PDB file of C-alpha atoms in Angstrom:
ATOM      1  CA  UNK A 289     135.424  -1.819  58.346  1.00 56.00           C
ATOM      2  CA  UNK A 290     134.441  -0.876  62.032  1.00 58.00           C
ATOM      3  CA  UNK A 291     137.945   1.486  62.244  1.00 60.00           C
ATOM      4  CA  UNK A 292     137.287   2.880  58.899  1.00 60.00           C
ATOM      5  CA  UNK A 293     133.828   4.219  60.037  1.00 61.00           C
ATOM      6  CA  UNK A 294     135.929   5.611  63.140  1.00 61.00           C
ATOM      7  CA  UNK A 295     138.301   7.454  60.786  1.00 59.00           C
ATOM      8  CA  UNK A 296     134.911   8.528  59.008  1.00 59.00           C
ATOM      9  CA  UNK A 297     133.217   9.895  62.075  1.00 63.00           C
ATOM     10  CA  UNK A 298     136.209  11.612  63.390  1.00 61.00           C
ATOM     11  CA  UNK A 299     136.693  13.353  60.772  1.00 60.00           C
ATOM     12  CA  UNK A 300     132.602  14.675  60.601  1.00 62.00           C
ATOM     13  CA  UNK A 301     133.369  15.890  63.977  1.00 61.00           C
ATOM     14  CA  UNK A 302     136.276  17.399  62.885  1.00 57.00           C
ATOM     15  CA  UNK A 303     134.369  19.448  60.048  1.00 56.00           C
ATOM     16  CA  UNK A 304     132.089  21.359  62.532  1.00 58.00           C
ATOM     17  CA  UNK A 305     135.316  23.241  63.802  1.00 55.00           C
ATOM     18  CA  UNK A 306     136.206  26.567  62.099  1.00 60.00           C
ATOM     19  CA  UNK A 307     138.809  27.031  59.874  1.00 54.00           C
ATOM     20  CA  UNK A 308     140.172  30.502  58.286  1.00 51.00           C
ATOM     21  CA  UNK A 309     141.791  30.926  55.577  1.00 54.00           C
ATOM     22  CA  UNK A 310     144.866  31.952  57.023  1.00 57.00           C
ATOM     23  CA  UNK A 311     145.828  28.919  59.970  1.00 58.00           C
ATOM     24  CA  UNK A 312     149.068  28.324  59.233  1.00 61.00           C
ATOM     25  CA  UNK A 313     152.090  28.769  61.302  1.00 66.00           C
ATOM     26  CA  UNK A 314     153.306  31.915  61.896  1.00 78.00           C
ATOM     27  CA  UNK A 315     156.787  34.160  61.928  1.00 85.00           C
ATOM     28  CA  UNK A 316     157.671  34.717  65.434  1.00 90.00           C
ATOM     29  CA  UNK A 317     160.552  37.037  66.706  1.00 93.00           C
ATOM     30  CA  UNK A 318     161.847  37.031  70.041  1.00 94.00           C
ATOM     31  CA  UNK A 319     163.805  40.036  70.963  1.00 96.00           C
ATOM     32  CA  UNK A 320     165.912  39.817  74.530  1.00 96.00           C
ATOM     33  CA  UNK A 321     167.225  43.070  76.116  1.00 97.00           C
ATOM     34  CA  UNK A 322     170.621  42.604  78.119  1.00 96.00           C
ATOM     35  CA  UNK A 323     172.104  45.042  80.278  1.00 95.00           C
ATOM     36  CA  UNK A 324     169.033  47.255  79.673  1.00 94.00           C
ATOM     37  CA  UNK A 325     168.231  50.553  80.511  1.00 95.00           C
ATOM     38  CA  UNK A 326     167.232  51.234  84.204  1.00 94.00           C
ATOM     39  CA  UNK A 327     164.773  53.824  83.346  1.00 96.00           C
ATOM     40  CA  UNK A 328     161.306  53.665  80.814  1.00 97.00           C
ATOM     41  CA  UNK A 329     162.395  52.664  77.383  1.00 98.00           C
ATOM     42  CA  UNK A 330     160.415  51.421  74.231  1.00 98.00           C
ATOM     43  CA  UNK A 331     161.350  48.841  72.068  1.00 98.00           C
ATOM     44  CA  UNK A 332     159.992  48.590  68.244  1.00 97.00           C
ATOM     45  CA  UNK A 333     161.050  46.159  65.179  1.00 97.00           C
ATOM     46  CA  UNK A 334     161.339  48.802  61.951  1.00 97.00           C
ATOM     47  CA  UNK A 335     160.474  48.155  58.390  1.00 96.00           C
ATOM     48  CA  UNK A 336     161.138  49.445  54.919  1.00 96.00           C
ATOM     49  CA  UNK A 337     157.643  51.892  54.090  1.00 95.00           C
ATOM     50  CA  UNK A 338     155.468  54.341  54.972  1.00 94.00           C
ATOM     51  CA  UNK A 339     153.092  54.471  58.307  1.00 93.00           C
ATOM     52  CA  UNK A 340     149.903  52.953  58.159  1.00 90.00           C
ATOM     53  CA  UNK A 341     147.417  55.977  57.092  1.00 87.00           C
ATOM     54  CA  UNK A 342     144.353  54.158  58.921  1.00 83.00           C
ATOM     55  CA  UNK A 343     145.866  53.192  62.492  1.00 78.00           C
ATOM     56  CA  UNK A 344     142.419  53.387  64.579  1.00 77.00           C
ATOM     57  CA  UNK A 345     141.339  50.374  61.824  1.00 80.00           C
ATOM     58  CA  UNK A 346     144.382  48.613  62.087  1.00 81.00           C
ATOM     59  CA  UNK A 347     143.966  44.956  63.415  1.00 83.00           C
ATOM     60  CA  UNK A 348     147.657  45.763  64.688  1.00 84.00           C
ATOM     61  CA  UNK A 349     149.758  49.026  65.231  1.00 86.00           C
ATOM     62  CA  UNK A 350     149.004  50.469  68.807  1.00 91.00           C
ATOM     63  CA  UNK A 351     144.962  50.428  69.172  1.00 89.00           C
ATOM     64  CA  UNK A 352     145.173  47.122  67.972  1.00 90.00           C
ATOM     65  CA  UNK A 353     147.921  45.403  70.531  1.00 92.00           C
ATOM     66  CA  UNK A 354     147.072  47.632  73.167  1.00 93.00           C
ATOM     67  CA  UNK A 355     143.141  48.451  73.107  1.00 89.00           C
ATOM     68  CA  UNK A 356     142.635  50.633  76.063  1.00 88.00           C
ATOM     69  CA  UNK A 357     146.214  49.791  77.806  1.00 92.00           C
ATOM     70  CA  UNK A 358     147.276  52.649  75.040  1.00 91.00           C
ATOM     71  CA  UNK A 359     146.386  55.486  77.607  1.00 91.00           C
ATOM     72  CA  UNK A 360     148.890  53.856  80.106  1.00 93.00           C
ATOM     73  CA  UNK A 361     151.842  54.682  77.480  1.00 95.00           C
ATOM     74  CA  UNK A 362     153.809  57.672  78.402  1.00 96.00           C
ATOM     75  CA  UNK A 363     152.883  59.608  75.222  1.00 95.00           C
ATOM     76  CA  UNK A 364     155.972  61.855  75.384  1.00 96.00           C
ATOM     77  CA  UNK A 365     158.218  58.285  75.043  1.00 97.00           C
ATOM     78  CA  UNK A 366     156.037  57.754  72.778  1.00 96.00           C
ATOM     79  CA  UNK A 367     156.423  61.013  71.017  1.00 96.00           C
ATOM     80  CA  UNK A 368     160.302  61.016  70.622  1.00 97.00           C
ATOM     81  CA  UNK A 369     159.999  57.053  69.492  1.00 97.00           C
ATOM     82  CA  UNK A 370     157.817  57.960  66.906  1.00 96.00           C
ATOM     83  CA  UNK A 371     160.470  60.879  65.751  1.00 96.00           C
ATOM     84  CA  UNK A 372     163.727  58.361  65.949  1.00 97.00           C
ATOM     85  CA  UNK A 373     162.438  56.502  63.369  1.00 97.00           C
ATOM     86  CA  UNK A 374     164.834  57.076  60.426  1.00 96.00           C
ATOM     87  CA  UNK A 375     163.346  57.957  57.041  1.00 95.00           C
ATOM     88  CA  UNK A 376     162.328  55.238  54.644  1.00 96.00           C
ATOM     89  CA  UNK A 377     161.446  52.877  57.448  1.00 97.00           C
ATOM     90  CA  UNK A 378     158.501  52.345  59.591  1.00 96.00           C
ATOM     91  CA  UNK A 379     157.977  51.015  63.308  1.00 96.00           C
ATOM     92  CA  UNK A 380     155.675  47.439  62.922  1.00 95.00           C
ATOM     93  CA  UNK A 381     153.979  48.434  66.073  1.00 95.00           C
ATOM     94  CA  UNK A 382     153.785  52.288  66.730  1.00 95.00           C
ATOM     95  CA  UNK A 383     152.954  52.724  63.283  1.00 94.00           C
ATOM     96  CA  UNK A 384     151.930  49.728  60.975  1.00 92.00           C
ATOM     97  CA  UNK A 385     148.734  47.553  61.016  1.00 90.00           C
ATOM     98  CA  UNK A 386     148.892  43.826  60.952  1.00 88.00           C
ATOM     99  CA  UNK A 387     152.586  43.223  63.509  1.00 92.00           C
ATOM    100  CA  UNK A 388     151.254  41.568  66.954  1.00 93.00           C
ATOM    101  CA  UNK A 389     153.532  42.910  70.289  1.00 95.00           C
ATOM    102  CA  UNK A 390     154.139  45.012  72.536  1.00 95.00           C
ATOM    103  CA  UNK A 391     156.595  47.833  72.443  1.00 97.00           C
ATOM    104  CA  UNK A 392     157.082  47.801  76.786  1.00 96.00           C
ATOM    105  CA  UNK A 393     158.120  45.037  78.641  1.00 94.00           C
ATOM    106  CA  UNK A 394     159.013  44.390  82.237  1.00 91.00           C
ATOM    107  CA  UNK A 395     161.579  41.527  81.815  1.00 94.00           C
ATOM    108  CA  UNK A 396     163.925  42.902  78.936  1.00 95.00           C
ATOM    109  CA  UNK A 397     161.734  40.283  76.641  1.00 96.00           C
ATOM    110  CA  UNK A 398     159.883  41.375  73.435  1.00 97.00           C
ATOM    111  CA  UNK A 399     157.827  39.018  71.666  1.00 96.00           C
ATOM    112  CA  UNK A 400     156.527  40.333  67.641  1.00 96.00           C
ATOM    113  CA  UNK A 401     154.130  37.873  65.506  1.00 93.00           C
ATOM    114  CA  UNK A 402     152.266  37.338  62.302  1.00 90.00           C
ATOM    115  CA  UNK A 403     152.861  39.700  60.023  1.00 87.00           C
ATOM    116  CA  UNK A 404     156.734  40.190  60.212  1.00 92.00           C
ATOM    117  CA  UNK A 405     159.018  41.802  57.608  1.00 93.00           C
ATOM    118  CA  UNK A 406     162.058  39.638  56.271  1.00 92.00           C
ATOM    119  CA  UNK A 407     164.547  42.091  56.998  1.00 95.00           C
ATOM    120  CA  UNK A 408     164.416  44.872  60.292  1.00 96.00           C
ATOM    121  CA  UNK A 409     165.661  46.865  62.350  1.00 97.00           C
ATOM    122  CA  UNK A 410     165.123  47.208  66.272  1.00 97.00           C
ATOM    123  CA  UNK A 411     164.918  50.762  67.562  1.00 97.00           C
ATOM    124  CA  UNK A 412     165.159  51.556  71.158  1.00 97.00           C
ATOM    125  CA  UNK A 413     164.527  54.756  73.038  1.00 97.00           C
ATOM    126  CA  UNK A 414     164.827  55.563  76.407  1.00 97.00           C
ATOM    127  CA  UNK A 415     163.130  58.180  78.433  1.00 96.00           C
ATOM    128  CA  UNK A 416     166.409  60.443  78.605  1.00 96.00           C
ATOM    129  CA  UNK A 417     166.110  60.499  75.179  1.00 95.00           C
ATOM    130  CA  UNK A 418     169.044  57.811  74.761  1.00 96.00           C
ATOM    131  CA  UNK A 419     168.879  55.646  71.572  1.00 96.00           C
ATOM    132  CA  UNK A 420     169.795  52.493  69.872  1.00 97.00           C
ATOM    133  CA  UNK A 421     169.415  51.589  66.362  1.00 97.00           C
ATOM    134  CA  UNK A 422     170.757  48.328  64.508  1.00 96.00           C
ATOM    135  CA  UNK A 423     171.735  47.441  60.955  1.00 95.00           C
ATOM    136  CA  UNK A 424     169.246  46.010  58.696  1.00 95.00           C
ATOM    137  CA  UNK A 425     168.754  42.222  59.959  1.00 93.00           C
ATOM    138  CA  UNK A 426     167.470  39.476  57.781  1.00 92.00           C
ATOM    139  CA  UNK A 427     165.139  36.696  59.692  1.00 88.00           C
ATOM    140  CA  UNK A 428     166.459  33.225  58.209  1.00 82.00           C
ATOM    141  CA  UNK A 429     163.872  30.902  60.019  1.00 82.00           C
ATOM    142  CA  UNK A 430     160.148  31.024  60.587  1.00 80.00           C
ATOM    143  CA  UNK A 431     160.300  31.756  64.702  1.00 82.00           C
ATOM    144  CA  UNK A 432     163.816  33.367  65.114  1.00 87.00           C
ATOM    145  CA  UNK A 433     165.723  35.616  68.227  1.00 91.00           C
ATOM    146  CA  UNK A 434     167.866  38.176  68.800  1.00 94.00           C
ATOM    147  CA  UNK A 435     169.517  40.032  71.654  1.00 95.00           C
ATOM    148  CA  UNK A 436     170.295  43.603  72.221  1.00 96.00           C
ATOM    149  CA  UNK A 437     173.116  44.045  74.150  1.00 96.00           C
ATOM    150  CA  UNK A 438     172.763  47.527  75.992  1.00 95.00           C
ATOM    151  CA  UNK A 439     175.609  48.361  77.312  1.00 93.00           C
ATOM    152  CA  UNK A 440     177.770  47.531  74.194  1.00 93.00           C
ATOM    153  CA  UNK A 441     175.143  48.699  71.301  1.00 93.00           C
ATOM    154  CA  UNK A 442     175.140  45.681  69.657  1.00 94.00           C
ATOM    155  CA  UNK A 443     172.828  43.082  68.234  1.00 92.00           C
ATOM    156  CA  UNK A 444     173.372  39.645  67.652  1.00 89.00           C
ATOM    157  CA  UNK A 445     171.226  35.950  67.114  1.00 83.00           C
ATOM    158  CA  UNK A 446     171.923  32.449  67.463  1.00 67.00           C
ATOM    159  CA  UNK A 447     173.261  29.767  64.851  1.00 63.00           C
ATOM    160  CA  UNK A 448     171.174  29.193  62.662  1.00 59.00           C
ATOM    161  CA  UNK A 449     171.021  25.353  63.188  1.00 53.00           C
ATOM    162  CA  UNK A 450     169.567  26.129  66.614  1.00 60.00           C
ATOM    163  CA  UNK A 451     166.599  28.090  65.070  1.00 53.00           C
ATOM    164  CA  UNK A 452     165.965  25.493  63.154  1.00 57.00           C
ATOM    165  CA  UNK A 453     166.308  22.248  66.149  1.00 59.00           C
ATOM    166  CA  UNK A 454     164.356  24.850  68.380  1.00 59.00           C
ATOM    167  CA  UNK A 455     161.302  25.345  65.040  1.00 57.00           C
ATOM    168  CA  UNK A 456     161.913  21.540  64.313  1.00 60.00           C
ATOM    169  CA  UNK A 457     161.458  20.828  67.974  1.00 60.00           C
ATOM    170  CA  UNK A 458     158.513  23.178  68.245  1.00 59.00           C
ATOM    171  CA  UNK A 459     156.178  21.135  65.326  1.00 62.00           C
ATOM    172  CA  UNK A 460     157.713  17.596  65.465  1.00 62.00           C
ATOM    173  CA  UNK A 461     157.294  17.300  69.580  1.00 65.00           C
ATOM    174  CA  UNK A 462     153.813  18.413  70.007  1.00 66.00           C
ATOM    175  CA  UNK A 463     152.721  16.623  66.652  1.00 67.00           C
ATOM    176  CA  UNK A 464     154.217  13.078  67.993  1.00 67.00           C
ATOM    177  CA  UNK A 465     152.480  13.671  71.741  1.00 72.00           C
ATOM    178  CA  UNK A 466     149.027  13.865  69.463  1.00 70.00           C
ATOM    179  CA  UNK A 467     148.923  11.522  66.702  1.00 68.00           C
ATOM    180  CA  UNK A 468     150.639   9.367  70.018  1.00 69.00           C
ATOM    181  CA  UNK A 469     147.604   9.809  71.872  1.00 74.00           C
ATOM    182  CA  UNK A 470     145.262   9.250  69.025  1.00 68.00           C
ATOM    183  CA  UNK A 471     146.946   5.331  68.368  1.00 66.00           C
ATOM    184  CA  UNK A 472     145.759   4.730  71.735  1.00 69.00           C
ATOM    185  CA  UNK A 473     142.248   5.948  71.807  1.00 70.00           C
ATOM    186  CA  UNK A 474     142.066   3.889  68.648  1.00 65.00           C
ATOM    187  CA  UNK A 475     143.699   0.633  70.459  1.00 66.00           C
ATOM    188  CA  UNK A 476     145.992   0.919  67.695  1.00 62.00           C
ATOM    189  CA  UNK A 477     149.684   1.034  69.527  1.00 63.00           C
ATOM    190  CA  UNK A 478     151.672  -1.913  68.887  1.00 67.00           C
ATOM    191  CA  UNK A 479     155.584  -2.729  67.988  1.00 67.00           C
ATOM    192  CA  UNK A 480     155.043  -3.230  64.227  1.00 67.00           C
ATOM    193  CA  UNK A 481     152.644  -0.116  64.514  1.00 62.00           C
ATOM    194  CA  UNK A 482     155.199   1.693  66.708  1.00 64.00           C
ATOM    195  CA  UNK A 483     157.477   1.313  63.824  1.00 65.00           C
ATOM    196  CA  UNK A 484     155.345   2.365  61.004  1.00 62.00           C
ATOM    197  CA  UNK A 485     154.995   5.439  63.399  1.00 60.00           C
ATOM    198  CA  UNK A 486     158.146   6.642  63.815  1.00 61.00           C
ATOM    199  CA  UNK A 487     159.219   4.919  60.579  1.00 59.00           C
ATOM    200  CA  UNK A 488     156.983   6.289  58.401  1.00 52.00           C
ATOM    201  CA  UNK A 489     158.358   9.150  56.963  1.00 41.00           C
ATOM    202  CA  UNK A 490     161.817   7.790  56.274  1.00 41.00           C
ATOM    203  CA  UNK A 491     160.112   5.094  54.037  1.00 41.00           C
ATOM    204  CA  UNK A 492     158.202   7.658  52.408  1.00 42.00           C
ATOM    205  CA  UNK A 493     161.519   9.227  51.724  1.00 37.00           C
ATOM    206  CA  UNK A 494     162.510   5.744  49.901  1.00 38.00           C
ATOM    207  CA  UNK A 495     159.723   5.881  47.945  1.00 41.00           C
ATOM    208  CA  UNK A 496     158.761   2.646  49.752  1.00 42.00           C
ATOM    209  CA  UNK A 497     155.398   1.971  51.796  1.00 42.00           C
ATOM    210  CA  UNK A 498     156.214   1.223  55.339  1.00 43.00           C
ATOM    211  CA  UNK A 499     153.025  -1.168  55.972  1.00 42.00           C
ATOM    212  CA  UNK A 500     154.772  -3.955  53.598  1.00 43.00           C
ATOM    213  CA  UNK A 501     157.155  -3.625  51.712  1.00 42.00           C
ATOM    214  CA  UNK A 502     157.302  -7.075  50.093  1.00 41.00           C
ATOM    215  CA  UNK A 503     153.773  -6.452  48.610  1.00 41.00           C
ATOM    216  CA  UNK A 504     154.198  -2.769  48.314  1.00 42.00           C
ATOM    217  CA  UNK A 505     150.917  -1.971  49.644  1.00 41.00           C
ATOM    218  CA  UNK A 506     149.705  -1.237  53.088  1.00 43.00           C
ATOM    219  CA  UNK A 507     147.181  -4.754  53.762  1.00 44.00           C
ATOM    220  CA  UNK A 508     143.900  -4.611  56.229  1.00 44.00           C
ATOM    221  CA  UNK A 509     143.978  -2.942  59.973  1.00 45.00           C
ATOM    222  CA  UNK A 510     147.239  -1.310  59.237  1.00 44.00           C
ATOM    223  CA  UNK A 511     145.342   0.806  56.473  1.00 43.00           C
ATOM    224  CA  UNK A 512     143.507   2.549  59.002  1.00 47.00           C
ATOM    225  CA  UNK A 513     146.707   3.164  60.337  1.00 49.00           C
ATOM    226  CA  UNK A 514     148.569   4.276  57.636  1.00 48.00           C
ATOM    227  CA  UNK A 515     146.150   6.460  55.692  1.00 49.00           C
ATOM    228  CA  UNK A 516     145.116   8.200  59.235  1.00 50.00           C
ATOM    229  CA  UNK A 517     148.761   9.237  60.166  1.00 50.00           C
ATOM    230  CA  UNK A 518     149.135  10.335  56.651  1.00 48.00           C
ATOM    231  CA  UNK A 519     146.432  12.217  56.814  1.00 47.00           C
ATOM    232  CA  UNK A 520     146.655  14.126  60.381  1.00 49.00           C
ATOM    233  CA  UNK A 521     148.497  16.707  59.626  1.00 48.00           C
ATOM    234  CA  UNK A 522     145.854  17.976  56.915  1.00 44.00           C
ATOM    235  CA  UNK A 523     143.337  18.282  59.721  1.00 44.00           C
ATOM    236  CA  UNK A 524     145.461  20.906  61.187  1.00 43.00           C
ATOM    237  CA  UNK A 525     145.936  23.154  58.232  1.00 43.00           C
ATOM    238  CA  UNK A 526     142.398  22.160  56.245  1.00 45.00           C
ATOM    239  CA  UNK A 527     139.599  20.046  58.043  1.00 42.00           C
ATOM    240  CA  UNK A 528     137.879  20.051  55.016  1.00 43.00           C
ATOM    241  CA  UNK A 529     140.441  18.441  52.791  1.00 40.00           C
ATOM    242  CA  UNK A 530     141.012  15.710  55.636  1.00 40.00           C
ATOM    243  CA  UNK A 531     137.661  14.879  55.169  1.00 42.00           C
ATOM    244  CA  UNK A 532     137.265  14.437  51.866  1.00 39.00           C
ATOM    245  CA  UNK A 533     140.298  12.249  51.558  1.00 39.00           C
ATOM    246  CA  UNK A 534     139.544   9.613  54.463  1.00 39.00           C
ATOM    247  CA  UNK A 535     135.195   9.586  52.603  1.00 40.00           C
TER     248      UNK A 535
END
């Protein structure tokens, strides 16, 4: 009874932080530069659509990534960017409204977030008035990479098993290291419990509970257990919910 009133009070403290509707993981896109240009270039990710007709209220597009950075921008780069940009298509950053980055970079390494079209293109222009432009590429996984090879005009990306271990890696790591912690500050870590841990979600798989599975239902302290790592993860996404399950 005591640990259930634990799991209760948690969780109240756990309602007084705010959630938004939109907490979720996001796309990510990682765009390396090899062999780069020596001199000033910009780097954009390009979309299928029309320029955002509102860019001073965009959350995104330049005023929004750069706030008062923009006047640092050499607006004549900026200029003949904006007029490489083939018809039809868009640049996310120069001129759309909700794509996080940064079109400059000192170390060849672009990072783009949040709102991220399926399939691009990556534009480069330099300050010579050299320019790159790639095929349309489709993103396959959630946070995904590409390179730009320079010197030979070419993009390419990973396997796609490696953008998955790396995304699979990225969620399953950090999410271990807390709901780790948390059997500890609950005096909860044990062998069977170690088990049920790591064990769990292969036995869900089964269709079998991994508490007991001769009775077929979880049985006392191990509850606590059970229902709390089965819960976690809603915490993360909806507090709320969480809640509302473990009263």
């Amino acid at each position: 009874m005591k640990r259930r009133w634990m799991l209760f009070l948690l969780a109240a403290a756990m309602l007084t932080v705010p959630v938004f509707a939109d907490m979720g993981p996001k796309p990510q896109l990682t765009v390396r530069v090899e062999n780069g240009p020596e001199e000033l270039y910009y780097l954009d990710i390009l979309e299928e659509g029309a320029p955002c007709q509102y860019p001073d209220m965009a959350p995104g597009g330049l005023k929004g990534n750069y706030g008062e950075e923009l006047e640092t921008l050499d607006q004549d780069l900026l200029t003949a960017f904006t007029a490489a940009v083939p018809e039809g298509w868009r640049a996310c950053v120069v001129q759309g409204d909700l794509t996080w980055g940064r079109i400059d970079s000192q170390d060849g390494c672009f990072e783009f977030g949040y709102a991220l079209p399926t399939t691009f293109r990556i534009l480069v222009v330099t300050k010579s008035g050299e320019t790159f432009l790639s095929e349309p590429f489709a993103r396959q996984v959630l946070q995904s990479s590409v390179t730009v090879d320079w010197a030979g005009k070419t993009l390419e990306s990973p396997p796609l098993w490696m953008g998955y271990a790396l995304q699979f890696l990225a969620t399953f790591l950090p999410t271990l290291a807390v709901e780790g912690v948390l059997l500890l500050l609950f005096g909860l870590w044990s062998r069977r419990n170690a088990l049920v841990f790591l064990g769990g979600e292969s036995a869900d798989a089964r269709g079998v509970d991994p508490v007991d599975e001769r009775e077929g239902r979880p049985r006392g302290r191990e509850w606590d257990l059970y229902a709390f790592l089965r819960l976690l993860p809603s915490f993360y996404q909806n507090p709320d919910f969480a809640g509302l399950c473990l009263l």
